[in-house]
Coordinates of C-alpha atoms and ligand atoms in Angstrom, one line a residue:
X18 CA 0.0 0.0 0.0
X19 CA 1.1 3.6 -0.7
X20 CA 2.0 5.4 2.3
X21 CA 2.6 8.6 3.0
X22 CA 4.8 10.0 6.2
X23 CA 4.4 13.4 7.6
X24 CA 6.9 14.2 10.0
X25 CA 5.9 17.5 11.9
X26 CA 8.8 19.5 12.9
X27 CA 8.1 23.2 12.8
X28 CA 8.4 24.2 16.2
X29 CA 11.1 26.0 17.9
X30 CA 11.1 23.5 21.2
X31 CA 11.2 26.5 23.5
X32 CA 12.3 25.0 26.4
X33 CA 15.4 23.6 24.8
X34 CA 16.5 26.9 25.1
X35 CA 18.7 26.9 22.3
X36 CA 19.4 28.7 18.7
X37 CA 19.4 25.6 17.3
X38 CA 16.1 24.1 16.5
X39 CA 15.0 21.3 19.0
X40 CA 14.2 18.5 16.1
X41 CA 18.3 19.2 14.9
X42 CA 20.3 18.3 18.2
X43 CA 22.4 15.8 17.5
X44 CA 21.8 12.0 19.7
X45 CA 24.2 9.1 18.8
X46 CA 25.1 10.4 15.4
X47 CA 21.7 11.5 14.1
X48 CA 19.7 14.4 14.8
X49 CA 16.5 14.0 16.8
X50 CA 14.3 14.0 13.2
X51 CA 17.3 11.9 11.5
X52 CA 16.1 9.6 13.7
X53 CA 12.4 9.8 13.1
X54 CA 13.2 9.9 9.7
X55 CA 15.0 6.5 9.7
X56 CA 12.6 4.7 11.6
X57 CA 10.0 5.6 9.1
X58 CA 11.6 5.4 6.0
X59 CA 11.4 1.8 5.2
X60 CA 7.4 1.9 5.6
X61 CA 7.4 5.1 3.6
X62 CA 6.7 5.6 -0.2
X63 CA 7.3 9.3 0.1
X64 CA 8.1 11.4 3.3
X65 CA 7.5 15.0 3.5
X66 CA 8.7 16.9 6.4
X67 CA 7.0 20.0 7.7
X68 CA 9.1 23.0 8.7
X69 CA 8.8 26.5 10.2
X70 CA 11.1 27.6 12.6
X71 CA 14.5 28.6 11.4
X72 CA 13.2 26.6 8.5
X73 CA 16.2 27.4 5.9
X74 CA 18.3 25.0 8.5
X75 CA 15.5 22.3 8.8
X76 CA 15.2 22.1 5.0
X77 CA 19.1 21.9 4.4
X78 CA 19.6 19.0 7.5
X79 CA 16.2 17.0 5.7
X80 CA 18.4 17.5 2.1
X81 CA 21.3 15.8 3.6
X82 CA 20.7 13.0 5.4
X83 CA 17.3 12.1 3.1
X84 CA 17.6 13.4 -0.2
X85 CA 14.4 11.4 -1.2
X86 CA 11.9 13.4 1.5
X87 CA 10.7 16.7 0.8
X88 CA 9.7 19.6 2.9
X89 CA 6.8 22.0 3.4
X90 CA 6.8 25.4 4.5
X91 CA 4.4 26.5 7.7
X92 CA 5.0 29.9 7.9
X93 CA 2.9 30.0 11.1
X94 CA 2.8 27.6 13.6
X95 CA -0.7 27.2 14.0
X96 CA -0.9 23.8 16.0
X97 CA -0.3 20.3 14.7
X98 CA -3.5 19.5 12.9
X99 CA -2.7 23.0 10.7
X100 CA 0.6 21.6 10.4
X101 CA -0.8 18.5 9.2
X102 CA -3.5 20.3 6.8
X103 CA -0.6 22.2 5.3
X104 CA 1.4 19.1 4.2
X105 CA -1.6 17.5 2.3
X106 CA -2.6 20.8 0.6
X107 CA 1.3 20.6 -1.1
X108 CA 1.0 17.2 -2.3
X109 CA -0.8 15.8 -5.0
X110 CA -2.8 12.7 -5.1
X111 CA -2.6 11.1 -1.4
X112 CA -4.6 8.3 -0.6
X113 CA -4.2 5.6 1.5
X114 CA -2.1 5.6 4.4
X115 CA -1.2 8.8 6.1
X116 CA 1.6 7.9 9.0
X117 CA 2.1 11.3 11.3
X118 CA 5.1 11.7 13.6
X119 CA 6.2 14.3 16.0
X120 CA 10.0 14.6 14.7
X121 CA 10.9 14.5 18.5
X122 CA 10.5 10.8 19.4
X123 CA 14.3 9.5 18.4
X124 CA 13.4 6.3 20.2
X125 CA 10.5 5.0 18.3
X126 CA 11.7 1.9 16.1
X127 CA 11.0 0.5 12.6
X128 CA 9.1 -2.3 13.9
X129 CA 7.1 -0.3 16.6
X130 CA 5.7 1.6 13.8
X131 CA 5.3 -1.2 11.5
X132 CA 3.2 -2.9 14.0
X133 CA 0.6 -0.5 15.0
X134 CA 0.3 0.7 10.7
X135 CA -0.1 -3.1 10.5
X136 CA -3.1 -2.9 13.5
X137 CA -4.4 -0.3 11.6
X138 CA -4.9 -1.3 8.0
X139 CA -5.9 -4.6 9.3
X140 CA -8.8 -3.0 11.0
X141 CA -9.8 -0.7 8.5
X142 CA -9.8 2.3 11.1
X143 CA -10.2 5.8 10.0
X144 CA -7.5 6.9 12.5
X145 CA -5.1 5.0 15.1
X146 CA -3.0 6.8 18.0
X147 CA -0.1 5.2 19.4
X148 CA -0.3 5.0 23.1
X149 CA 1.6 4.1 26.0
X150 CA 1.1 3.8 29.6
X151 CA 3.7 6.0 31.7
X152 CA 4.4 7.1 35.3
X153 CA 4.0 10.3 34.9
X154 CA 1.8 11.7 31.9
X155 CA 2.5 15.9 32.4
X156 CA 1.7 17.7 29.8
X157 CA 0.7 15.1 27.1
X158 CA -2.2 14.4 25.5
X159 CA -4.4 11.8 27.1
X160 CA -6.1 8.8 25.6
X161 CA -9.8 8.8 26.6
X162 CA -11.4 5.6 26.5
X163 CA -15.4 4.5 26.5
X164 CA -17.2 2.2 28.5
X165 CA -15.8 -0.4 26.5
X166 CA -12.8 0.2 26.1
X167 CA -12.5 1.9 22.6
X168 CA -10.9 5.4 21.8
X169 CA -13.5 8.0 22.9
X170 CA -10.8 10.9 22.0
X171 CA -7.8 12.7 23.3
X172 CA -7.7 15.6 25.4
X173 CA -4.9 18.0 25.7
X174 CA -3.4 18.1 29.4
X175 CA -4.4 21.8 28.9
X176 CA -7.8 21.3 28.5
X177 CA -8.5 18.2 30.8
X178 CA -10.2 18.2 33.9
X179 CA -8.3 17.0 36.7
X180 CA -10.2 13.5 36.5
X181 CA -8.5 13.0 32.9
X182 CA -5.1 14.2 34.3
X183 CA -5.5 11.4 36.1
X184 CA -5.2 8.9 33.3
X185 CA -1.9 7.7 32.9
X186 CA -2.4 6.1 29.4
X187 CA -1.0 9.3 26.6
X188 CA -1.0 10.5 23.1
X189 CA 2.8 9.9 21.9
X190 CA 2.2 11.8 19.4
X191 CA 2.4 9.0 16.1
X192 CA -0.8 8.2 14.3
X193 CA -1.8 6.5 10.9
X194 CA -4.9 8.1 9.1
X195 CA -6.9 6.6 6.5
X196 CA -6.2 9.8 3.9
X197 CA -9.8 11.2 2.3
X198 CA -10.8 10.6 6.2
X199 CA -8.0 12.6 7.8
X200 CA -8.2 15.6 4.8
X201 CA -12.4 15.8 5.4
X202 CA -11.7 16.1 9.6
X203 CA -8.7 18.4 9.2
X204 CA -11.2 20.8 7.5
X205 CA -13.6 20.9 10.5
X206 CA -11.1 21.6 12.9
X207 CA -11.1 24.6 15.2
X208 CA -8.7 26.6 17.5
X209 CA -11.3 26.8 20.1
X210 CA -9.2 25.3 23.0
X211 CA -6.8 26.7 25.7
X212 CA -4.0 27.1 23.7
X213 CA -5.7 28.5 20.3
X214 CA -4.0 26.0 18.0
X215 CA -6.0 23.4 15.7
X216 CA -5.2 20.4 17.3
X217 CA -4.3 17.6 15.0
X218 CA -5.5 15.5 18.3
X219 CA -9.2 16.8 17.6
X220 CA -9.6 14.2 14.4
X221 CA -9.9 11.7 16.2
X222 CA -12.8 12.8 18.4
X223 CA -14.7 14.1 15.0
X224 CA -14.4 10.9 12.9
X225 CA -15.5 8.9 16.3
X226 CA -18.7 11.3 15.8
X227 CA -19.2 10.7 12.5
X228 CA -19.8 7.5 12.9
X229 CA -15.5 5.9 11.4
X230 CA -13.5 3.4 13.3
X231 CA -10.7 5.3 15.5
X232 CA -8.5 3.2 17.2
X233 CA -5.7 2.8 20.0
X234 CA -2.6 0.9 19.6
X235 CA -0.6 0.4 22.7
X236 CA 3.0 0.4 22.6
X237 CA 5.0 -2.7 23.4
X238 CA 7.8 -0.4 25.1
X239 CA 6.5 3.0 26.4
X240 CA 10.3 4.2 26.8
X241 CA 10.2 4.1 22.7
X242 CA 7.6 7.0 22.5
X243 CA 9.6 9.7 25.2
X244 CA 9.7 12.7 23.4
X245 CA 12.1 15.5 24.1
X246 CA 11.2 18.9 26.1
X247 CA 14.7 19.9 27.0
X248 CA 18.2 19.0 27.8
X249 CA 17.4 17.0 30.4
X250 CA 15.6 15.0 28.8
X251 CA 17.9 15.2 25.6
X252 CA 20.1 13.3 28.3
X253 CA 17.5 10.8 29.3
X254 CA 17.1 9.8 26.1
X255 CA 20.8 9.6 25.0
X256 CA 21.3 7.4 27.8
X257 CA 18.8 4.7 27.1
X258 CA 19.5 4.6 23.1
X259 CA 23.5 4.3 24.2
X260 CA 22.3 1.1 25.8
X261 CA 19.6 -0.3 23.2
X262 CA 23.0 0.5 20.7
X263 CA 25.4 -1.3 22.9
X264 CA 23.0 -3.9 23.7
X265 CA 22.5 -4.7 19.9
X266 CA 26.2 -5.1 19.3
X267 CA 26.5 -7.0 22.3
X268 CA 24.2 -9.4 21.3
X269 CA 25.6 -9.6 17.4
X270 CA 28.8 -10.6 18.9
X271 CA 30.7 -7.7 20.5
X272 CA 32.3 -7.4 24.0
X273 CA 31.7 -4.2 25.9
X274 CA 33.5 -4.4 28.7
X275 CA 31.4 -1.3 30.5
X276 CA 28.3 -0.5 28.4
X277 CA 27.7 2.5 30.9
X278 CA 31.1 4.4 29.3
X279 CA 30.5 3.0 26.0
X280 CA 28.7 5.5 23.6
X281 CA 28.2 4.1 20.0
X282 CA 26.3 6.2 17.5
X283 CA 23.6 4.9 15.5
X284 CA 25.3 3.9 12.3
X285 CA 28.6 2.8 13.4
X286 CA 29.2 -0.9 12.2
X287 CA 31.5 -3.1 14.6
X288 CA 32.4 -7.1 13.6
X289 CA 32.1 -10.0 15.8
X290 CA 34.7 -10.7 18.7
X291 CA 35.8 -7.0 18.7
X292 CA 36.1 -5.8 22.1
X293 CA 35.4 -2.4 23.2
X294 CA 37.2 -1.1 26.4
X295 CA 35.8 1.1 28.8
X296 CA 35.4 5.0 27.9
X297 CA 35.4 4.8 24.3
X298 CA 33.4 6.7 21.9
X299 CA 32.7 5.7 18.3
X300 CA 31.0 8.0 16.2
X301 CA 29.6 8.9 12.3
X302 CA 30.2 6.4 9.9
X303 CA 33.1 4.3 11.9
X304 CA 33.4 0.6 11.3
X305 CA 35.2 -1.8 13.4
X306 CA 36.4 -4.9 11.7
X307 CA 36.2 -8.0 13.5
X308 CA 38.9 -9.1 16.2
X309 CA 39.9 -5.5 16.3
X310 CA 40.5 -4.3 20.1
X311 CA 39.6 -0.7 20.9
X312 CA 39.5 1.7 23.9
X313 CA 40.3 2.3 27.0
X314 CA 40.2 5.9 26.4
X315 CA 39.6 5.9 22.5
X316 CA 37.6 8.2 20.4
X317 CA 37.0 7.1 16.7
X318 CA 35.1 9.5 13.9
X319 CA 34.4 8.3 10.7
X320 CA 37.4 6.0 11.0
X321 CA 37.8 2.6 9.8
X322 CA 39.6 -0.3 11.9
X323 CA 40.8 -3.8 10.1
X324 CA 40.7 -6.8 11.7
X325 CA 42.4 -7.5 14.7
X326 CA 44.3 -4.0 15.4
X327 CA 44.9 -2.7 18.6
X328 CA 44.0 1.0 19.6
X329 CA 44.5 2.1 22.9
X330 CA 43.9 5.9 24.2
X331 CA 43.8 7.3 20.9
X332 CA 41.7 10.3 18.4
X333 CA 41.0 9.5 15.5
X334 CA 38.9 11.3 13.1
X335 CA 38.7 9.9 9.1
X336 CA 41.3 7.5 9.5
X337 CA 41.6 4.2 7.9
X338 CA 43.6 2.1 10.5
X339 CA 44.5 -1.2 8.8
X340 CA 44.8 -5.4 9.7
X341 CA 46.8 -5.6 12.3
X342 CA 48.2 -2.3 13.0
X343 CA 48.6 -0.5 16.4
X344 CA 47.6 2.7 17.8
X345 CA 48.5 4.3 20.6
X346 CA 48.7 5.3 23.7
X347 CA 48.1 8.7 23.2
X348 CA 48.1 9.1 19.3
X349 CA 46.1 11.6 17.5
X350 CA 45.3 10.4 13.8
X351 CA 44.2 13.3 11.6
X352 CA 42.0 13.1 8.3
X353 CA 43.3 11.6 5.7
X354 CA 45.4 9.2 7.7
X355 CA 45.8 5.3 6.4
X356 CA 47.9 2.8 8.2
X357 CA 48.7 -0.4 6.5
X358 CA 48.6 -4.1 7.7
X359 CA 50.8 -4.3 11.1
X360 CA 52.0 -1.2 11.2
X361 CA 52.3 1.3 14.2
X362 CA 51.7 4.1 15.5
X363 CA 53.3 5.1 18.9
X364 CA 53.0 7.2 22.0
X365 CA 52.5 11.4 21.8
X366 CA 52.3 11.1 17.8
X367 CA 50.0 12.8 15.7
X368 CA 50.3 11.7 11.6
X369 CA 47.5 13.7 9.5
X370 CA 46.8 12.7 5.1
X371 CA 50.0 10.8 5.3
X372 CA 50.0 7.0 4.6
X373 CA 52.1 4.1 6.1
X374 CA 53.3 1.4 4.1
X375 CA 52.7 -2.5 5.9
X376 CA 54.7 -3.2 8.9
X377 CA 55.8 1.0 9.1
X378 CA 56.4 2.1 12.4
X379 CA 56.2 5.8 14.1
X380 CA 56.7 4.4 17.4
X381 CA 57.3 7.9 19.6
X382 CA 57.0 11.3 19.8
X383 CA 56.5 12.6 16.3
X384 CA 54.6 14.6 13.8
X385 CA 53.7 13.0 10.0
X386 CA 52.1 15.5 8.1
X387 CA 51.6 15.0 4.1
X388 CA 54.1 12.1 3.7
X389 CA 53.9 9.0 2.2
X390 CA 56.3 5.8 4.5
X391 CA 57.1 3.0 3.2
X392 CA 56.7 -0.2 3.7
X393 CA 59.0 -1.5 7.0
X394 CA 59.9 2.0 7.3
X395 CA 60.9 3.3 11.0
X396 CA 60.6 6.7 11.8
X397 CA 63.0 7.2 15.1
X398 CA 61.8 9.0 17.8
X399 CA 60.9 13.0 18.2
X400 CA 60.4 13.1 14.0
X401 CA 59.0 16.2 12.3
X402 CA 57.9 16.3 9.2
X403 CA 58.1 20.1 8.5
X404 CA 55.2 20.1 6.1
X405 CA 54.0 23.8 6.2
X406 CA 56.5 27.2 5.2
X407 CA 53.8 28.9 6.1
X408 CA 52.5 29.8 2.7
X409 CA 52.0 26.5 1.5
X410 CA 52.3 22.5 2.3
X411 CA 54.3 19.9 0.4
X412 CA 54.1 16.6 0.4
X413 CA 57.8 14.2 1.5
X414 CA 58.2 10.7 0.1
X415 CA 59.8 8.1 2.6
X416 CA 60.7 4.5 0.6
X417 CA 60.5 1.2 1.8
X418 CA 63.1 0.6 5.0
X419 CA 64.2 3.5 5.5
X420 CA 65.9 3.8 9.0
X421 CA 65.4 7.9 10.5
X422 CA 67.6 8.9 13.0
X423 CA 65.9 10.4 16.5
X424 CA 65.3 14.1 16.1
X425 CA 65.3 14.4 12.6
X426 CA 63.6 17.1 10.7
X427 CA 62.3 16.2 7.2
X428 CA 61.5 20.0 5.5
X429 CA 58.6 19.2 2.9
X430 CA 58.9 18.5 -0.4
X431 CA 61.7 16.1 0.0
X432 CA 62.4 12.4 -0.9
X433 CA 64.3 9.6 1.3
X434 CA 65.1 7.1 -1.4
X435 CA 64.0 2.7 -0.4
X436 CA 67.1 1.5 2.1
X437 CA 68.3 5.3 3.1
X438 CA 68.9 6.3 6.8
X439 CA 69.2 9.8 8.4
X440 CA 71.7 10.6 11.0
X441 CA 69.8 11.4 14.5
X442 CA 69.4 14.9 14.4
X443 CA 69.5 16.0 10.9
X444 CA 67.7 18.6 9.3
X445 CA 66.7 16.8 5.7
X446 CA 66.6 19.4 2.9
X447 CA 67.6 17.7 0.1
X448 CA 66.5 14.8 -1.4
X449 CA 68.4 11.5 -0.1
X450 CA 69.5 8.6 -2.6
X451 CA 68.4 5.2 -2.1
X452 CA 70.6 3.2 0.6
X453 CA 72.7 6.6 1.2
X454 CA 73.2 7.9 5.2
X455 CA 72.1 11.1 5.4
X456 CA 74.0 13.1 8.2
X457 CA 72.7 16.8 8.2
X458 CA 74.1 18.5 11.2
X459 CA 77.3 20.2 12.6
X460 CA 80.2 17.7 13.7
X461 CA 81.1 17.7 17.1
X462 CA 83.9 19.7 19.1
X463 CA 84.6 18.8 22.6
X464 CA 86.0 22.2 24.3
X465 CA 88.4 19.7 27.5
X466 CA 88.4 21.3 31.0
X467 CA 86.0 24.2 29.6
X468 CA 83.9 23.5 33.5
X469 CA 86.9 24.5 35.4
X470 CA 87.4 27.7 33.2
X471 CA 83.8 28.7 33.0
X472 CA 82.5 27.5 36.7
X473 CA 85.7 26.9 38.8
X474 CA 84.1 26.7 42.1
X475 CA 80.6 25.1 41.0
X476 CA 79.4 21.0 42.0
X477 CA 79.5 20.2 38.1
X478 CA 83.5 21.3 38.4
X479 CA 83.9 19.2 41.5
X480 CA 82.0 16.1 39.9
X481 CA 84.1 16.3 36.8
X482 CA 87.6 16.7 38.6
X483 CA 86.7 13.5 40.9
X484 CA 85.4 11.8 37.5
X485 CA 88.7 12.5 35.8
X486 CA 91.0 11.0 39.1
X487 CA 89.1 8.5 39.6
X488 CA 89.4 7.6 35.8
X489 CA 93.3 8.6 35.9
X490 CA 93.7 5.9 39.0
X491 CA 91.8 3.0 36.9
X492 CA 94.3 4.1 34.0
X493 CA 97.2 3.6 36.3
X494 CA 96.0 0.4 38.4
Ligands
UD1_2 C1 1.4 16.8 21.0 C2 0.0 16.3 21.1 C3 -0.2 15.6 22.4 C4 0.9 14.5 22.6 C5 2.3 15.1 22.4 C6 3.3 14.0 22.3 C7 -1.4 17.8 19.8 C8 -2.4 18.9 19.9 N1 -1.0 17.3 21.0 O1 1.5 17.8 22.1 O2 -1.5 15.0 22.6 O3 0.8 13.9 23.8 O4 2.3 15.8 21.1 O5 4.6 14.5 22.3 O6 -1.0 17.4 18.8 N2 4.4 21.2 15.3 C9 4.4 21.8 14.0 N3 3.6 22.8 13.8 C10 2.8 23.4 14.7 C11 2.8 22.8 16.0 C12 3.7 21.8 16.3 O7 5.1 21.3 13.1 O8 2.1 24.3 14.4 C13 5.3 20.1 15.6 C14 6.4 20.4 16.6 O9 7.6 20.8 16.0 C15 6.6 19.0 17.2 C16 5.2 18.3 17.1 O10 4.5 19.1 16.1 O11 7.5 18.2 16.5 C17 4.4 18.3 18.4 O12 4.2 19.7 18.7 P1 4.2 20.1 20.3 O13 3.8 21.5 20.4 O14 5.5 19.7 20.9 O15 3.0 19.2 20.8 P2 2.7 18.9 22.2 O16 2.2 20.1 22.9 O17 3.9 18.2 22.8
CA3 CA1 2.4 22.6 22.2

């Protein structure tokens, strides 16, 4: 059946507090409507999103992440059900099922949906509400139910009397419409109510008077339909879709060794018997191959990790960390960054759109910017590749085995030819030939006795005069 999905998100969420419109904060890698958007899309044949506030910044987050859904303007935010009316009036020809979400409910799940659209064409109904049962209902809309047990209407927590406060049983705010039936009752709605919108809620109470089937379908898991109000519930929400995420993976296969420090965003992929160590964040489009060990202390964007590498304490953001390779502790991998099979990358470095051959090693205390290593290639410790004169950057070719002494400085664009070593210390600014020793640095000139000259009277004279008797007497023995 054709299907249509309206997702309302014109409202600012005022009690966010925030510049940013409440439907864009970000939750596990998606925005609060990303995530509507993705649990309805696979029942959708065309989604149209409704937009008001800062609308300009709705409309350009909706082209992005769903190119095939479409906004509407609603210049006004004159309550849901005008919200609603304004969606149908700019789209031709829908009929059959009309699915409405609030694009605040980043819980709700494929299936949830699936099930209650299923309850509904099933039955025929005009109209179904999804419901749920909650502790404490505040200032939802609540489900109204006849003497037997059918959907009498929903009342605002505005306009209820205290008895209906009472009810614990509320609108979350997702429904599926039978379409000529919700255009006709969209067009006898009013604003007569205590907040002077056209309540979207009100359909249901008018096609129950005219006679149409209206039904409820109960949630399954009430935590699925929480909407958000403001940060604290922004929090609340975060914290129990970290552990439906980590509780997915975990059951696919994956060890989290402390789920409560874990935070995994939506669309990250991670392989079977991959472990996950405490306090590590994986964000965007990461993937973890399988066997791979990550964390303690690891944050991953958009980074890729092959099977069976090791990354401990590390940043990554667009990497590609290959088979077998270490990371860390304390590295900082910049975009652009790929490590090949088994190689490593050590303790205080940072390497940014620079490549490392199979079996490389940066092993400590060094910066690889722009450079290309080669295989089986060590870089020695305290390395800079001096990519930047300030006006521009250059990129600096390292071959296969190449041996660099500690401390040297490879000024960009330069080439170290397969087989070549650097002298620790050098300052590379030419290229060097392939199996040459590169020694770039001012010989060394020992100035004897230049302590007791400079600091006659000082400890370091005194040390050095006892060093030099004590070696004259093992001369003499
Ligand atoms: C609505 C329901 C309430 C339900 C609750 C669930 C109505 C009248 N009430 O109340 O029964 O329990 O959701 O969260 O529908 N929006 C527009 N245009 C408008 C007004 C709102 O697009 O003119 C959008 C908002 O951006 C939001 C959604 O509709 O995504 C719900 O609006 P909101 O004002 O938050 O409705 P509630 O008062 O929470
Ligand atoms: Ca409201």
């Amino acid at each position: 059946m054709a299907r249509t999905v309206i997702i309302l998100a014109a409202g600012e969420g005022k009690r966010m507090k925030s510049d940013l419109p409440k439907v864009l904060h970000p939750l596990l890698g998606r925005t609060l409507v990303g995530h509507v958007m993705a649990a309805a899309r696979p029942l959708a044949a065309r989604t149209v999103v409704v937009v008001g506030h800062r609308a300009e910044l709705v409309t350009a987050h909706v082209g992005e992440v769903a190119p095939d859904a479409s906004t509407v303007l609603q210049a006004e935010q004159r309550g849901t059900g005008h919200a609603v009316r304004t969606a149908l009036d700019a789209l031709d020809g829908v009929d059959g099922t009309v699915l409405v979400l609030n694009g605040d409910v980043p819980l709700l799940r494929t299936e949830t949906l699936a099930a209650m659209v299923g309850a509904h064409e099933d039955a025929g109904a005009a109209a179904t509400v999804l419901a749920a049962e909650v502790a404490s209902p505040g200032g939802l809309g609540r489900i109204l139910r006849d003497a037997d047990g059918g959907l009498a209407g929903i009342v605002e927590a505005r306009d209820a009397t205290p008895e209906q406060l009472a009810i614990r049983e509320i609108n979350a705010g997702i429904y599926a419409f039978e379409a000529a039936a919700l255009r006709d009752a969209l067009g006898k709605l009013t604003a007569h109510n205590a907040q002077g919108e056209e309540y979207l809620t009100d359909v249901f109470g008018l096609l129950g008077q005219a006679g149409r089937r209206v039904s409820v379908h109960v949630a399954a898991d009430a935590d699925e339909t929480l909407g958000c109000n403001d940060r604290a519930e922004l929090a609340q929400l975060g914290a129990l879709l970290r552990d439906r995420i980590n509780a997915a993976h975990m059951r696919a296969g994956v060890t989290i060794v402390d789920p409560a420090t874990t935070w995994i965003d939506a669309d990250v992929t991670i392989e079977r018997d991959a472990v996950v160590e405490p306090a590590t964040y994986l964000k965007g489009a990461t993937a973890i191959a399988a066997g791979a060990v990550v964390g303690p202390d690891v944050t991953l964007v958009d980074t890729t990790v092959g099977a069976g590498a090791e990354v401990v304490r590390a940043h990554a953001v667009l990497a590609e960390i290959g088979p077998q390779a270490k990371v860390g502790p304390y590295a900082y991998l910049r975009p652009g960054t790929t490590l090949g099979v088994k190689s490593k990358v050590g303790t205080f470095v940072e390497v940014k759109n620079s490549t490392l051959g199979e079996g490389a090693k940066v092993p400590h205390l060094s910066y690889v910017g722009d450079a290309n290593v080669g295989e089986h290639t060590n870089i020695g410790a305290a390395n800079v590749v001096a990519n930047y004169n300030w006006q521009s950057k250059s990129r600096t070719i390292i071959g296969a085995y190449v041996n660099t002494g500690s401390d040297s400085v490879l000024v960009a664009p330069v080439r170290l030819g397969d087989g070549s070593t650097t002298a620790a210390g050098s300052i590379i600014t030419e290229d060097v030939p392939p199996g040459a020793l590169a020694i770039a640095r001012e010989r060394q000139v020992n100035k004897e006795g230049w302590i007791h000259r400079a600091r006659p009277d000082s400890a370091a004279a005194a040390a050095a005069k006892a060093a030099a008797e004590a070696d004259g007497g093992a001369a003499a023995a």
